[in-house]
mmCIF file of C-alpha atoms in Angstrom:
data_model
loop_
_atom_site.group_PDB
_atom_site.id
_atom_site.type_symbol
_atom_site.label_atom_id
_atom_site.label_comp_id
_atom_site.label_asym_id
_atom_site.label_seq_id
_atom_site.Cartn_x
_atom_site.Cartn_y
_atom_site.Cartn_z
ATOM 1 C CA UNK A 1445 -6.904 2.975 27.410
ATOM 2 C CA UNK A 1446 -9.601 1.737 29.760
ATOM 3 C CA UNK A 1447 -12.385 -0.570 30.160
ATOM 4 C CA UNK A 1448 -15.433 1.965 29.798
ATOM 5 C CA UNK A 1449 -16.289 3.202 26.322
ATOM 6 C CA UNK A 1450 -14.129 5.488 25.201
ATOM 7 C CA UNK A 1451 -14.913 9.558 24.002
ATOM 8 C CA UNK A 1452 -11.950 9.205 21.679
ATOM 9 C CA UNK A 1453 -10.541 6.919 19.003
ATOM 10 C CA UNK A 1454 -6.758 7.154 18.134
ATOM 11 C CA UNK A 1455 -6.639 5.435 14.363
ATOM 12 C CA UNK A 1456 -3.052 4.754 13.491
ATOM 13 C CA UNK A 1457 -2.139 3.470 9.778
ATOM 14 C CA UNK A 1458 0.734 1.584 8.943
ATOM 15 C CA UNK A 1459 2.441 0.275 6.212
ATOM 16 C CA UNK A 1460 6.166 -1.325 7.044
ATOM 17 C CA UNK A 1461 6.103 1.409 10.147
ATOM 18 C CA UNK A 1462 7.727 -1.316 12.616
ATOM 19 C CA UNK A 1463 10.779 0.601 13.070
ATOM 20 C CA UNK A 1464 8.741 3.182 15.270
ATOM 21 C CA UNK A 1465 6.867 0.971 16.617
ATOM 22 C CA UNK A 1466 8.466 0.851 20.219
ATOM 23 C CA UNK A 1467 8.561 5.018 20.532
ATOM 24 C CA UNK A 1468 5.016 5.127 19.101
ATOM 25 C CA UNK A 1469 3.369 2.461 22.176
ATOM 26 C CA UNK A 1470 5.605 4.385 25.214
ATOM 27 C CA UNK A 1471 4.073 7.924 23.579
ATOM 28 C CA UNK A 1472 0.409 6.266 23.920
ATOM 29 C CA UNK A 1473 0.914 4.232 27.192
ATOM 30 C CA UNK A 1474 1.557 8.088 28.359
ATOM 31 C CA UNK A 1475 -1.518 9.547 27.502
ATOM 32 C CA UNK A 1476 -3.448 11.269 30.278
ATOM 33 C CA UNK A 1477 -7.083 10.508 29.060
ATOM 34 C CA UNK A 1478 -8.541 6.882 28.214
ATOM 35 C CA UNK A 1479 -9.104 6.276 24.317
ATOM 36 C CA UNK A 1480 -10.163 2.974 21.880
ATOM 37 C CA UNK A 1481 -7.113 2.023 19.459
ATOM 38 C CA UNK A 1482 -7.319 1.154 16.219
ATOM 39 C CA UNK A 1483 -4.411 -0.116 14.270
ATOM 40 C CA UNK A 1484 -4.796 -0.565 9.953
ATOM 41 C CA UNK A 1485 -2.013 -2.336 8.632
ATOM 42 C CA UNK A 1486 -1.866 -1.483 4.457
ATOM 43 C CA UNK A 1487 -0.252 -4.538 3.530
ATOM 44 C CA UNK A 1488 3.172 -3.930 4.335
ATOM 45 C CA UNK A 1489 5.565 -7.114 4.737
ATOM 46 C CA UNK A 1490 5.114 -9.999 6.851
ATOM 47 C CA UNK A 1491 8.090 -8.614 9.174
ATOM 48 C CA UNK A 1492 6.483 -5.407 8.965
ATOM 49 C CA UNK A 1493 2.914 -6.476 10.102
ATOM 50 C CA UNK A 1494 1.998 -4.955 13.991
ATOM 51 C CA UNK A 1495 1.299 -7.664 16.361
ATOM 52 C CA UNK A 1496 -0.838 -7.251 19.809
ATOM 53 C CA UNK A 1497 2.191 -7.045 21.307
ATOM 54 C CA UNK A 1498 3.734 -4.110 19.821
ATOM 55 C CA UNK A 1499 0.304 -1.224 21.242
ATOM 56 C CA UNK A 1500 -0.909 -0.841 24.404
ATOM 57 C CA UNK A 1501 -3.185 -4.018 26.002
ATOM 58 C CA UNK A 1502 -6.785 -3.342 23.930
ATOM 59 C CA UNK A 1503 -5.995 -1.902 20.801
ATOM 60 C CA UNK A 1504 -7.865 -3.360 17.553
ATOM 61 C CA UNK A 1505 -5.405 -4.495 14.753
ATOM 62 C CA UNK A 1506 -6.713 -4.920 11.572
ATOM 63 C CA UNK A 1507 -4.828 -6.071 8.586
ATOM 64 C CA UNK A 1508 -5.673 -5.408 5.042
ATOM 65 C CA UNK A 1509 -3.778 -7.948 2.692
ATOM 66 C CA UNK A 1510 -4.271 -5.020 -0.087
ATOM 67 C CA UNK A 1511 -2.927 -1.742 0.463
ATOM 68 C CA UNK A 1512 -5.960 0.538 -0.022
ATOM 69 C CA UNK A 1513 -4.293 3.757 0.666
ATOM 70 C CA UNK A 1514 -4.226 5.938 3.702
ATOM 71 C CA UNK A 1515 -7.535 7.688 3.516
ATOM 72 C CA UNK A 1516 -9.699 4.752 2.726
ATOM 73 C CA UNK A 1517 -7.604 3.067 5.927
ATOM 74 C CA UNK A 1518 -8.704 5.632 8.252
ATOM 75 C CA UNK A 1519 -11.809 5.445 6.747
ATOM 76 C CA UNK A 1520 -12.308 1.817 7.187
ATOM 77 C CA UNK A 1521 -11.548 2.650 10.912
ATOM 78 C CA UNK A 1522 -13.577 5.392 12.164
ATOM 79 C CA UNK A 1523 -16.637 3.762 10.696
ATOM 80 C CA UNK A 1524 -15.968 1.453 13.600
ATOM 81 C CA UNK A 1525 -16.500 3.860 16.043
ATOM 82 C CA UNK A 1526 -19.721 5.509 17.634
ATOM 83 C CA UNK A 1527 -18.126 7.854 19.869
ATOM 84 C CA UNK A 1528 -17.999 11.560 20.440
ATOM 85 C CA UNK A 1529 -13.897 11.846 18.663
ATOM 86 C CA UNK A 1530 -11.734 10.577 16.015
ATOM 87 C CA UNK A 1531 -7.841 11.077 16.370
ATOM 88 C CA UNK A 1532 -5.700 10.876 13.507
ATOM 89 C CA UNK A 1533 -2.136 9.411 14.516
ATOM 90 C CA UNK A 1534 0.612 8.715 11.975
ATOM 91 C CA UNK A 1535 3.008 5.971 13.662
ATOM 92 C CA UNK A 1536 6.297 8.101 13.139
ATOM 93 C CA UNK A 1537 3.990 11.355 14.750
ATOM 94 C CA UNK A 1538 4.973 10.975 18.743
ATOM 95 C CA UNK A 1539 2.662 12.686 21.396
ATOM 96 C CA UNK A 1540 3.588 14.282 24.190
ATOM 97 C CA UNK A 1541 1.876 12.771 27.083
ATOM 98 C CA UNK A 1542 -0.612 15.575 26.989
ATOM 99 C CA UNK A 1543 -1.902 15.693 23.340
ATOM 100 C CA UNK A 1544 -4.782 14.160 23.605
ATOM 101 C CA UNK A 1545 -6.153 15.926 26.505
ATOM 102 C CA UNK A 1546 -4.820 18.660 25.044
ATOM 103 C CA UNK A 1547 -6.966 18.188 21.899
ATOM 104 C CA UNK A 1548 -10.048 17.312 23.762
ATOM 105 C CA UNK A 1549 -9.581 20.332 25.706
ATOM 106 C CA UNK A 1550 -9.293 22.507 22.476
ATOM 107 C CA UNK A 1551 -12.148 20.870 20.935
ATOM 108 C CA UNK A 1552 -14.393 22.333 24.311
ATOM 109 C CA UNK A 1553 -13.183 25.532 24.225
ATOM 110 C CA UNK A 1554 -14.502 25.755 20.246
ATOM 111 C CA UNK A 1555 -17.150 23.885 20.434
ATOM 112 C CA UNK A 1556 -18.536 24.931 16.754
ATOM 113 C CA UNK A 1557 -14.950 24.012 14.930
ATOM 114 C CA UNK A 1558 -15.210 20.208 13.471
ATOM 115 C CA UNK A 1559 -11.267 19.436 13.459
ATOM 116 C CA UNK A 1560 -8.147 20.353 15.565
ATOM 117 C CA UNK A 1561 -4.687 19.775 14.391
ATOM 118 C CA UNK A 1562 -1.531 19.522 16.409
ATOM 119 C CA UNK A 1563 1.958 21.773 16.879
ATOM 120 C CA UNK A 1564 4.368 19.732 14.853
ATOM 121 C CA UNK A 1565 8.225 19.173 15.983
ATOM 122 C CA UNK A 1566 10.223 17.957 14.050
ATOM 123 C CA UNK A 1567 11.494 14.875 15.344
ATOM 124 C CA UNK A 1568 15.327 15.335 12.923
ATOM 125 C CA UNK A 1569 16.048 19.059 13.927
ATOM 126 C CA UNK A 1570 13.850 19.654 17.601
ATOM 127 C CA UNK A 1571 14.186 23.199 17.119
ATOM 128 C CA UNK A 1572 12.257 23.438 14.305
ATOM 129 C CA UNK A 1573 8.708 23.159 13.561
ATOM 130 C CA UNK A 1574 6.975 20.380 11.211
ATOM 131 C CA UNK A 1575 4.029 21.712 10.579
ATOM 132 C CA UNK A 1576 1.272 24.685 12.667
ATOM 133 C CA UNK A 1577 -1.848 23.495 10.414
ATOM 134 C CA UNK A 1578 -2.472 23.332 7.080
ATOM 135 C CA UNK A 1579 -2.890 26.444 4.656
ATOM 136 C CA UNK A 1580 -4.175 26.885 1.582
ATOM 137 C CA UNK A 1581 -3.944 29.498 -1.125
ATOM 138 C CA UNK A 1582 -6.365 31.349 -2.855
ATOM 139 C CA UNK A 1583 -4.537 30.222 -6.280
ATOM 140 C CA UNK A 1584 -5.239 26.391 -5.031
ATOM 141 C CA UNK A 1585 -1.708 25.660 -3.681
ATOM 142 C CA UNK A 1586 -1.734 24.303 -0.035
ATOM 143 C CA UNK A 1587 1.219 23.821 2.015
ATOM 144 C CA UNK A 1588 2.002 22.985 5.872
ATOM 145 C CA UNK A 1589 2.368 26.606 7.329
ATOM 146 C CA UNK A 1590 5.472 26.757 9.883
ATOM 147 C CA UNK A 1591 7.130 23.472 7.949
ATOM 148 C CA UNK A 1592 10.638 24.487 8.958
ATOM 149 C CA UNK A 1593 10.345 27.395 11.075
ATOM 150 C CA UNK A 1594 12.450 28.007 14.341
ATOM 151 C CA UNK A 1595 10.203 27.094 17.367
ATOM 152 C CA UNK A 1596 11.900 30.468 18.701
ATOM 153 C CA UNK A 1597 8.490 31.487 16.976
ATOM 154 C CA UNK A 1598 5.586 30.427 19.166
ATOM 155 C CA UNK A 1599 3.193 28.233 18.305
ATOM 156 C CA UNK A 1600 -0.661 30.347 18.608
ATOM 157 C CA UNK A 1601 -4.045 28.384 19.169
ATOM 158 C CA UNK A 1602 -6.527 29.586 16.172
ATOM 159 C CA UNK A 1603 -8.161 29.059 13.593
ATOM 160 C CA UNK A 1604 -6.335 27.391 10.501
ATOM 161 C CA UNK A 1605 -7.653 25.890 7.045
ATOM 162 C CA UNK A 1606 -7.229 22.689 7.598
ATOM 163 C CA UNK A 1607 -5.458 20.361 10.273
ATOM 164 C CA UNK A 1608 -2.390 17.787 9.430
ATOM 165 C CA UNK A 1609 -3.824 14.757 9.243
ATOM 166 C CA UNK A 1610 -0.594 13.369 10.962
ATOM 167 C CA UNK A 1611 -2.220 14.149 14.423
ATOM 168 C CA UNK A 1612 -5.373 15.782 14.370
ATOM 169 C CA UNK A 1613 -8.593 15.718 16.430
ATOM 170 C CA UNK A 1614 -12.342 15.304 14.262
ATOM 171 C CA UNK A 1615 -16.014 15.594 16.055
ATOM 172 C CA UNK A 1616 -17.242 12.515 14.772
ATOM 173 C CA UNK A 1617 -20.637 13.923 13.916
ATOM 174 C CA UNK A 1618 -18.863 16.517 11.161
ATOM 175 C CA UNK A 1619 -16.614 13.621 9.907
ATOM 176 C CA UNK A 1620 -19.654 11.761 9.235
ATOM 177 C CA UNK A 1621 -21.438 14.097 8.091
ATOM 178 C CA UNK A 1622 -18.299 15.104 5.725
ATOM 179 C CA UNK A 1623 -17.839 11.808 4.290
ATOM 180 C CA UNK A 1624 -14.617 11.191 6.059
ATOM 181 C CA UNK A 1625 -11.980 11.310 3.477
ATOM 182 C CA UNK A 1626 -12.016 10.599 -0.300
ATOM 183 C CA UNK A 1627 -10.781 7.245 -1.229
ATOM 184 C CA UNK A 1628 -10.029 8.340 -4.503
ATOM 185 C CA UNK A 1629 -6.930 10.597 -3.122
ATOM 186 C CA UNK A 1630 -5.626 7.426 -1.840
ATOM 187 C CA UNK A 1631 -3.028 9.872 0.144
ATOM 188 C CA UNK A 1632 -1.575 13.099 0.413
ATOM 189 C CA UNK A 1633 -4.106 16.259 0.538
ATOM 190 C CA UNK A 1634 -6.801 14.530 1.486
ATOM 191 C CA UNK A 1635 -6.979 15.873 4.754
ATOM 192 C CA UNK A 1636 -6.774 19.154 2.880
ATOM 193 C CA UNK A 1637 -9.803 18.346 1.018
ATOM 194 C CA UNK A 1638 -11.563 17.280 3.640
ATOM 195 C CA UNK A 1639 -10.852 20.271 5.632
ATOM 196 C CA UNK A 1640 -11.983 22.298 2.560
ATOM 197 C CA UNK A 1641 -15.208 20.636 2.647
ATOM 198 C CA UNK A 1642 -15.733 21.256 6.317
ATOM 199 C CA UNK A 1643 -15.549 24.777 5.528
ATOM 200 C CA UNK A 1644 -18.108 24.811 2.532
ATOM 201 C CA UNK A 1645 -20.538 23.366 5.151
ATOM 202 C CA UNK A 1646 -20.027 26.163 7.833
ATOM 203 C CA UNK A 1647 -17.534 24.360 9.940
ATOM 204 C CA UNK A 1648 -14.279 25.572 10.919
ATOM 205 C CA UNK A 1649 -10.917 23.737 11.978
ATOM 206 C CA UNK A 1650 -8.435 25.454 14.874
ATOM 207 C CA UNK A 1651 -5.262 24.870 15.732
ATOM 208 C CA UNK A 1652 -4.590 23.661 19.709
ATOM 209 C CA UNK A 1653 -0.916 24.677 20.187
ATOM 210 C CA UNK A 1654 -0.501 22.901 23.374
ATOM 211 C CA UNK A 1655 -0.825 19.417 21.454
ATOM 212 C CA UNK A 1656 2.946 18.801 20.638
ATOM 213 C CA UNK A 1657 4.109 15.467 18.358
ATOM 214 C CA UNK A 1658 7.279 15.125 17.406
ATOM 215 C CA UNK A 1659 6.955 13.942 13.911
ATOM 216 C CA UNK A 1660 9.503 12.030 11.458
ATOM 217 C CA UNK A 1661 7.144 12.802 8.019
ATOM 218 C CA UNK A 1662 7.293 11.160 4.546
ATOM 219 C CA UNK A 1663 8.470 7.810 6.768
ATOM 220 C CA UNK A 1664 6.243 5.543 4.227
ATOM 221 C CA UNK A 1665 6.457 7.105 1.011
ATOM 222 C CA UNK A 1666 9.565 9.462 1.359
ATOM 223 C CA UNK A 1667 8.990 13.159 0.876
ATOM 224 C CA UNK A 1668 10.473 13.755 -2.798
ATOM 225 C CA UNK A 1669 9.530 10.591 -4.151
ATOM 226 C CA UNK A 1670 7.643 9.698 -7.238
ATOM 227 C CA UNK A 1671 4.551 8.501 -5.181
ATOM 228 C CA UNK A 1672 4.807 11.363 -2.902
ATOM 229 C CA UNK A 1673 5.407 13.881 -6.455
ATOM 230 C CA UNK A 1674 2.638 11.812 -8.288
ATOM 231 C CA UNK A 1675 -0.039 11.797 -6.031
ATOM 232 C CA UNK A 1676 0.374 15.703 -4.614
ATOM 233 C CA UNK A 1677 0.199 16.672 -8.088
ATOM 234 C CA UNK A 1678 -2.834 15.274 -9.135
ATOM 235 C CA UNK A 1679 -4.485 15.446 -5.445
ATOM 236 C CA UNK A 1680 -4.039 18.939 -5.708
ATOM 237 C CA UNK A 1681 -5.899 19.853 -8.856
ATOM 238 C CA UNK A 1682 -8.664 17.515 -7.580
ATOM 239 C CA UNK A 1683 -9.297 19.340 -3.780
ATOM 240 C CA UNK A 1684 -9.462 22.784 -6.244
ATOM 241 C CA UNK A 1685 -11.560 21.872 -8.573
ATOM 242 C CA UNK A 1686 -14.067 20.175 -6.671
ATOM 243 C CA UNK A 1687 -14.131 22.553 -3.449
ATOM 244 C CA UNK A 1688 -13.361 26.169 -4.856
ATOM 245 C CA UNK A 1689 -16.903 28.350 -5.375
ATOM 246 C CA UNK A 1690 -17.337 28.811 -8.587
ATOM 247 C CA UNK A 1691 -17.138 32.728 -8.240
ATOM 248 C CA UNK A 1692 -13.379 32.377 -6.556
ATOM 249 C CA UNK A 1693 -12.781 29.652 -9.118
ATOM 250 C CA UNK A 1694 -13.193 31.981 -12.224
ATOM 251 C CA UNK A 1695 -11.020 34.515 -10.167
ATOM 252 C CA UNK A 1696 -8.155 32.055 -9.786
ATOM 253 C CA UNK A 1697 -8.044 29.819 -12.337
ATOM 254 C CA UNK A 1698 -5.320 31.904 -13.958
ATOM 255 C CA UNK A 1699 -2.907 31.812 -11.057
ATOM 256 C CA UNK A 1700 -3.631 28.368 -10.506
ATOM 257 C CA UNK A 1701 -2.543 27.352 -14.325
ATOM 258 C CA UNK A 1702 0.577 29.560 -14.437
ATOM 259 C CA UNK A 1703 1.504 28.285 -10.712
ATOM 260 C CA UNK A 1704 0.826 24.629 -11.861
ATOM 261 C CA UNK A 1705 3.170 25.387 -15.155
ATOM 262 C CA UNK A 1706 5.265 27.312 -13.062
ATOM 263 C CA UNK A 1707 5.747 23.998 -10.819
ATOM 264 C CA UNK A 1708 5.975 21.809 -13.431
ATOM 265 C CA UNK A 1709 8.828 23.490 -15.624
ATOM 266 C CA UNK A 1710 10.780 23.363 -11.674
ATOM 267 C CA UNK A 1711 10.054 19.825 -11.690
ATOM 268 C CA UNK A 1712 13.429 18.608 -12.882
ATOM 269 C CA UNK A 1713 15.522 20.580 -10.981
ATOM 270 C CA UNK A 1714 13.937 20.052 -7.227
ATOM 271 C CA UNK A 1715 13.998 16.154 -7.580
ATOM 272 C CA UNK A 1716 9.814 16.065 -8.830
ATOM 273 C CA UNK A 1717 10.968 14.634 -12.254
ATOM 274 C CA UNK A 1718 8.063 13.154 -14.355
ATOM 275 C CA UNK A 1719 6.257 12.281 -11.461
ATOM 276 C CA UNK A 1720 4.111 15.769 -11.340
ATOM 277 C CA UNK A 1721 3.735 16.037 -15.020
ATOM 278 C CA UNK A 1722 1.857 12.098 -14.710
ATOM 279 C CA UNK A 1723 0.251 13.790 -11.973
ATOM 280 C CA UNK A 1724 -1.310 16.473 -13.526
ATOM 281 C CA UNK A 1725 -1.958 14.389 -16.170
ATOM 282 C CA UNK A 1726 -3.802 12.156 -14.124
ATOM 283 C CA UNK A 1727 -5.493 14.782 -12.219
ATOM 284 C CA UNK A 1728 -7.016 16.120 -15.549
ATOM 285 C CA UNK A 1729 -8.291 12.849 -16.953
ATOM 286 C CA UNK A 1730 -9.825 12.527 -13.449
ATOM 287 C CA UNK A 1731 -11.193 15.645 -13.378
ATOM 288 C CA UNK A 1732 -15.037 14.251 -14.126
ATOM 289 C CA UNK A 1733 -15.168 12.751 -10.452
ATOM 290 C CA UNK A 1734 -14.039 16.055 -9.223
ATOM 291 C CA UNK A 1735 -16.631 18.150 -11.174
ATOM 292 C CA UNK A 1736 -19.302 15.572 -9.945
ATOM 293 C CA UNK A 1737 -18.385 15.891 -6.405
ATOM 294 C CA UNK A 1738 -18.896 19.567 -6.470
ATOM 295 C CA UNK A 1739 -21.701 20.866 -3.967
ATOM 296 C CA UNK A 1740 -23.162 24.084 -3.472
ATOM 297 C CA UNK A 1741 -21.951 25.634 0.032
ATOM 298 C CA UNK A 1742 -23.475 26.572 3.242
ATOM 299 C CA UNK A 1743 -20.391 28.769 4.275
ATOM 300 C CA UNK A 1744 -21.302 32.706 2.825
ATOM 301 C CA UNK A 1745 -18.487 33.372 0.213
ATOM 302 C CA UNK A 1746 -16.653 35.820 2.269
ATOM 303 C CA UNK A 1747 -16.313 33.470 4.902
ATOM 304 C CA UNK A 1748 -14.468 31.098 2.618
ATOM 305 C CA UNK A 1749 -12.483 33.679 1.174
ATOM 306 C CA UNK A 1750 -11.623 34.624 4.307
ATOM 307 C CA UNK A 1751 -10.079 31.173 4.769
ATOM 308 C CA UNK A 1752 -8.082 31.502 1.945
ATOM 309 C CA UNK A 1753 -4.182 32.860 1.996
ATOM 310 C CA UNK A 1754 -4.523 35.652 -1.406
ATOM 311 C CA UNK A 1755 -0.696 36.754 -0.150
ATOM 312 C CA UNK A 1756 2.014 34.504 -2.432
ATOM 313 C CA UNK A 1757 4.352 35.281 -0.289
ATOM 314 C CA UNK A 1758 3.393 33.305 2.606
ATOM 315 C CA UNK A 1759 3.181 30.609 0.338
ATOM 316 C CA UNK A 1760 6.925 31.148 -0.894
ATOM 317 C CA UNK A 1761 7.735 31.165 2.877
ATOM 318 C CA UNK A 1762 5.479 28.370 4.068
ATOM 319 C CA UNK A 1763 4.471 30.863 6.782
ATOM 320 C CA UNK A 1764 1.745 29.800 9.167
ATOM 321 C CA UNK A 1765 -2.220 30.664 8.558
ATOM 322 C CA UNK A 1766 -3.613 30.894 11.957
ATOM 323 C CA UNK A 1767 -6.262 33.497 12.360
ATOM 324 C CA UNK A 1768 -6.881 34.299 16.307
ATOM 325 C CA UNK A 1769 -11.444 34.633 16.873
ATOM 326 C CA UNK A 1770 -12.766 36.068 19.934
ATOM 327 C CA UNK A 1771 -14.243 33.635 22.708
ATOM 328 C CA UNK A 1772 -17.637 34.874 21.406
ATOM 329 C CA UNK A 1773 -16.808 33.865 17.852
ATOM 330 C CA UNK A 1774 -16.357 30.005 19.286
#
């Protein structure tokens, strides 16, 4: 951190996160390149609550007394701050000492992509991946390509559909111009959705492989629970139906109902249990506020197909979606 005003904002949101606390301020007091802190506490138990104290000397705490969900936290955030970057930083995500520079470094070398995610360790098993960007199928299913994978496969800098939201890099200008995320998805695939949106307005996100966290994931919510099963669900059917061009969406619908069914039937018997069937549920009844959002695209339609993973199989395998783009192409 440092005195003069910062390129870069590093938003962290918490919500009973104190237990990395301590890991999370020795990863930032390591950072190579000077950044503006913002801390949003959602509400989480007195105990729980960050103190001055517990981030590097400068960083702006902010404490909701509601919990108003994860994207309308970072929201609340970055409209606090007029510089060039945004950084998205979950508290149990843990940067190397060069991720941000490494993210700011990415972010000049593709100077037309809006967003940059980060290589994701896992923090439980080190030699396996937690995420290489986010993909997303042409059926409407997105998943974190790489999410297990051995990092005996390397980690290439490209272009991907989204990034993580976990630790990832926005121009402020596209964020802005974006809408930063929707409040409605309160959490989980709204970064997704927002990266989907990027790409409807010509923008693309990339994937800077030489910006390592070692990430715990699911630390708030718990990655099978009902919230977690709940709000994926519904979240899901929301980013399709409001982003998908309405050619791709009359050639997918069909895969995306029998893949929904298929996922519901499962539900049961991979720990989901009613939770995705309220979901859907939910997603439907919502589905006016999706429809509504819906906005015609500057992005050609092969260029957003071309985002798109049509191969199930990489979806079965959770197999990463990074697409390599000559320097010309940047």
């Amino acid at each position: 951190m440092s005195g003069a005003p910062a390129r870069v904002a590093i938003i962290t949101v918490t919500y009973n996160s104190r237990r990395h606390f301590a890991r999370l301020k020795a990863a930032l007091l390591a950072q190579t390149v000077p950044f503006a802190l913002y801390v949003v506490d959602n509400a989480s138990a007195p105990t729980e609550r960050p103190r001055a104290a517990d981030f590097p000397d400068g960083a702006l705490i902010i404490q909701h007394e509601e919990n108003t969900g994860f994207a309308a936290a970072n929201n609340c955030a970055a409209a606090l701050f007029d510089g060039a970057f945004i950084a998205l930083l979950n508290p149990d995500a843990f940067p190397e000492p060069d991720w941000l520079a490494e993210l700011l470094a990415a972010a000049a070398r593709w100077p037309s992509a809006a967003a940059f995610g980060s290589t994701q360790i896992s923090a439980a098993a080190p030699d396996c991946y937690d995420g290489l960007g986010d993909c997303y199928s042409a059926a409407g299913f997105p998943w974190r390509g790489g999410f297990g994978w051995p990092r005996s496969t390397p980690a290439v800098e490209g272009e991907t559909f989204s990034p993580c939201a976990a630790a990832a890099l926005y121009r402020n200008q596209d964020w802005r111009a974006a809408g930063g995320f929707d409040e409605r998805f309160v959490s989980y695939c709204e970064d997704v959705d927002l990266g989907f949106r990027l790409r409807l307005a010509g923008k693309i996100c990339v994937q800077a492989a030489k910006a390592k966290v070692h990430h715990v994931g699911s630390a708030s919510s718990g990655r099978r629970s009902d919230y977690a099963m709940f709000h994926g669900a519904r979240n899901r059917l929301w980013t399709y139906v409001k982003n998908m061009p309405a050619p791709l969406l009359v050639l997918t619908l069909p895969a995306h109902v029998l893949g929904t069914l298929a996922l519901l039937m499962a539900a049961p018997f991979t720990g989901a249990g009613l939770a995705a069937w309220r979901g859907v549920w939910a997603g439907l009844a919502g589905l006016g506020h999706a429809l509504r959002a819906r906005r015609r695209p500057s992005a050609t339609l092969a260029e957003i197909a071309g985002a798109l993973t049509w191969r199930p199989d990489k979806l079965i395998r959770r197999a990463p979606g990074i697409r390599p783009r000559k320097l010309s192409q940047r």
